[in-house]
Amino acid sequence: MCRRRWRVKKLRPTDREMTTPLLLLRCVQLGIHISELEQLTIGTVNDMYTEMNNDENREAYSTLASQEDMDRF
């Protein structure tokens, strides 16, 4: 008998509420032109900002998983 364990994603409160000025600040930091905002969602801008921060923090992701790690996963 196989029992699956489901994990519920832990939701954490964000430090800052997303406001229009904060969204525009993120866009400026990402180099997104105001005319490009029609094609993007707030979620996409947030994801892009997160990825930009991940790229700047390469030391946190300096180790790649091996096949053995993936098999254990």
mmCIF file of N, CA, C and O in Angstrom, residues 17-50:
data_model
loop_
_atom_site.group_PDB
_atom_site.id
_atom_site.type_symbol
_atom_site.label_atom_id
_atom_site.label_comp_id
_atom_site.label_asym_id
_atom_site.label_seq_id
_atom_site.Cartn_x
_atom_site.Cartn_y
_atom_site.Cartn_z
ATOM 1 N N GLU A 17 4.128 45.100 1.411
ATOM 2 C CA GLU A 17 2.939 44.984 0.579
ATOM 3 C C GLU A 17 3.254 45.511 -0.813
ATOM 4 O O GLU A 17 3.927 46.534 -0.961
ATOM 5 N N MET A 18 2.764 44.803 -1.837
ATOM 6 C CA MET A 18 3.018 45.255 -3.204
ATOM 7 C C MET A 18 2.112 46.440 -3.511
ATOM 8 O O MET A 18 0.894 46.329 -3.455
ATOM 9 N N THR A 19 2.721 47.535 -3.771
ATOM 10 C CA THR A 19 1.994 48.748 -4.128
ATOM 11 C C THR A 19 2.424 49.165 -5.524
ATOM 12 O O THR A 19 3.412 48.649 -6.064
ATOM 13 N N THR A 20 1.715 50.088 -6.080
ATOM 14 C CA THR A 20 2.077 50.575 -7.412
ATOM 15 C C THR A 20 3.483 51.173 -7.424
ATOM 16 O O THR A 20 4.273 50.855 -8.322
ATOM 17 N N PRO A 21 3.829 52.018 -6.436
ATOM 18 C CA PRO A 21 5.208 52.539 -6.455
ATOM 19 C C PRO A 21 6.266 51.433 -6.336
ATOM 20 O O PRO A 21 7.314 51.495 -6.988
ATOM 21 N N LEU A 22 5.987 50.407 -5.521
ATOM 22 C CA LEU A 22 6.956 49.314 -5.397
ATOM 23 C C LEU A 22 7.066 48.531 -6.696
ATOM 24 O O LEU A 22 8.161 48.155 -7.117
ATOM 25 N N LEU A 23 5.924 48.291 -7.355
ATOM 26 C CA LEU A 23 5.962 47.601 -8.647
ATOM 27 C C LEU A 23 6.766 48.405 -9.661
ATOM 28 O O LEU A 23 7.604 47.845 -10.378
ATOM 29 N N LEU A 24 6.548 49.696 -9.697
ATOM 30 C CA LEU A 24 7.291 50.533 -10.647
ATOM 31 C C LEU A 24 8.780 50.557 -10.310
ATOM 32 O O LEU A 24 9.627 50.569 -11.199
ATOM 33 N N LEU A 25 9.110 50.551 -9.012
ATOM 34 C CA LEU A 25 10.511 50.490 -8.612
ATOM 35 C C LEU A 25 11.152 49.190 -9.091
ATOM 36 O O LEU A 25 12.269 49.187 -9.621
ATOM 37 N N ARG A 26 10.446 48.085 -8.911
ATOM 38 C CA ARG A 26 10.963 46.789 -9.387
ATOM 39 C C ARG A 26 11.168 46.817 -10.899
ATOM 40 O O ARG A 26 12.155 46.279 -11.410
ATOM 41 N N CYS A 27 10.241 47.437 -11.610
ATOM 42 C CA CYS A 27 10.373 47.526 -13.064
ATOM 43 C C CYS A 27 11.600 48.323 -13.452
ATOM 44 O O CYS A 27 12.338 47.946 -14.366
ATOM 45 N N VAL A 28 11.837 49.417 -12.772
ATOM 46 C CA VAL A 28 13.021 50.237 -13.059
ATOM 47 C C VAL A 28 14.284 49.437 -12.757
ATOM 48 O O VAL A 28 15.247 49.445 -13.529
ATOM 49 N N GLN A 29 14.286 48.708 -11.642
ATOM 50 C CA GLN A 29 15.456 47.905 -11.280
ATOM 51 C C GLN A 29 15.723 46.816 -12.313
ATOM 52 O O GLN A 29 16.864 46.433 -12.530
ATOM 53 N N LEU A 30 14.654 46.307 -12.934
ATOM 54 C CA LEU A 30 14.804 45.263 -13.940
ATOM 55 C C LEU A 30 15.048 45.826 -15.338
ATOM 56 O O LEU A 30 15.356 45.075 -16.261
ATOM 57 N N GLY A 31 14.873 47.123 -15.509
ATOM 58 C CA GLY A 31 15.043 47.725 -16.822
ATOM 59 C C GLY A 31 13.843 47.528 -17.722
ATOM 60 O O GLY A 31 13.979 47.516 -18.949
ATOM 61 N N ILE A 32 12.672 47.370 -17.136
ATOM 62 C CA ILE A 32 11.449 47.180 -17.911
ATOM 63 C C ILE A 32 10.884 48.554 -18.245
ATOM 64 O O ILE A 32 10.678 49.381 -17.357
ATOM 65 N N HIS A 33 10.644 48.784 -19.511
ATOM 66 C CA HIS A 33 10.064 50.048 -19.953
ATOM 67 C C HIS A 33 8.567 50.044 -19.660
ATOM 68 O O HIS A 33 7.927 48.986 -19.670
ATOM 69 N N ILE A 34 8.021 51.225 -19.415
ATOM 70 C CA ILE A 34 6.599 51.344 -19.060
ATOM 71 C C ILE A 34 5.701 50.760 -20.153
ATOM 72 O O ILE A 34 4.644 50.193 -19.858
ATOM 73 N N SER A 35 6.103 50.847 -21.399
ATOM 74 C CA SER A 35 5.288 50.304 -22.495
ATOM 75 C C SER A 35 5.274 48.779 -22.493
ATOM 76 O O SER A 35 4.371 48.167 -23.061
ATOM 77 N N GLU A 36 6.245 48.170 -21.847
ATOM 78 C CA GLU A 36 6.310 46.703 -21.787
ATOM 79 C C GLU A 36 5.424 46.132 -20.694
ATOM 80 O O GLU A 36 5.177 44.932 -20.657
ATOM 81 N N LEU A 37 4.943 46.981 -19.802
ATOM 82 C CA LEU A 37 4.128 46.504 -18.684
ATOM 83 C C LEU A 37 2.796 45.926 -19.132
ATOM 84 O O LEU A 37 2.215 45.107 -18.429
ATOM 85 N N GLU A 38 2.308 46.334 -20.291
ATOM 86 C CA GLU A 38 1.038 45.792 -20.787
ATOM 87 C C GLU A 38 1.152 44.297 -21.072
ATOM 88 O O GLU A 38 0.153 43.594 -21.072
ATOM 89 N N GLN A 39 2.356 43.830 -21.336
ATOM 90 C CA GLN A 39 2.557 42.427 -21.690
ATOM 91 C C GLN A 39 2.962 41.574 -20.493
ATOM 92 O O GLN A 39 3.129 40.371 -20.629
ATOM 93 N N LEU A 40 3.141 42.175 -19.338
ATOM 94 C CA LEU A 40 3.613 41.454 -18.160
ATOM 95 C C LEU A 40 2.583 41.529 -17.043
ATOM 96 O O LEU A 40 1.828 42.491 -16.948
ATOM 97 N N THR A 41 2.595 40.512 -16.193
ATOM 98 C CA THR A 41 1.751 40.551 -15.002
ATOM 99 C C THR A 41 2.619 40.936 -13.806
ATOM 100 O O THR A 41 3.861 40.912 -13.885
ATOM 101 N N ILE A 42 1.955 41.259 -12.715
ATOM 102 C CA ILE A 42 2.699 41.568 -11.491
ATOM 103 C C ILE A 42 3.500 40.345 -11.054
ATOM 104 O O ILE A 42 4.641 40.459 -10.617
ATOM 105 N N GLY A 43 2.900 39.178 -11.205
ATOM 106 C CA GLY A 43 3.601 37.945 -10.835
ATOM 107 C C GLY A 43 4.860 37.733 -11.659
ATOM 108 O O GLY A 43 5.890 37.298 -11.134
ATOM 109 N N THR A 44 4.784 38.041 -12.937
ATOM 110 C CA THR A 44 5.962 37.890 -13.801
ATOM 111 C C THR A 44 7.067 38.850 -13.373
ATOM 112 O O THR A 44 8.239 38.475 -13.312
ATOM 113 N N VAL A 45 6.696 40.078 -13.057
ATOM 114 C CA VAL A 45 7.692 41.052 -12.598
ATOM 115 C C VAL A 45 8.316 40.566 -11.288
ATOM 116 O O VAL A 45 9.538 40.635 -11.111
ATOM 117 N N ASN A 46 7.493 40.054 -10.383
ATOM 118 C CA ASN A 46 8.033 39.535 -9.120
ATOM 119 C C ASN A 46 8.966 38.359 -9.361
ATOM 120 O O ASN A 46 10.024 38.249 -8.735
ATOM 121 N N ASP A 47 8.574 37.450 -10.262
ATOM 122 C CA ASP A 47 9.442 36.308 -10.582
ATOM 123 C C ASP A 47 10.762 36.774 -11.183
ATOM 124 O O ASP A 47 11.831 36.248 -10.856
ATOM 125 N N MET A 48 10.697 37.748 -12.072
ATOM 126 C CA MET A 48 11.920 38.269 -12.684
ATOM 127 C C MET A 48 12.818 38.903 -11.637
ATOM 128 O O MET A 48 14.042 38.727 -11.665
ATOM 129 N N TYR A 49 12.221 39.620 -10.696
ATOM 130 C CA TYR A 49 13.017 40.255 -9.638
ATOM 131 C C TYR A 49 13.665 39.200 -8.747
ATOM 132 O O TYR A 49 14.836 39.315 -8.371
ATOM 133 N N THR A 50 12.920 38.143 -8.447
ATOM 134 C CA THR A 50 13.473 37.057 -7.639
ATOM 135 C C THR A 50 14.642 36.389 -8.357
ATOM 136 O O THR A 50 15.689 36.122 -7.756
#
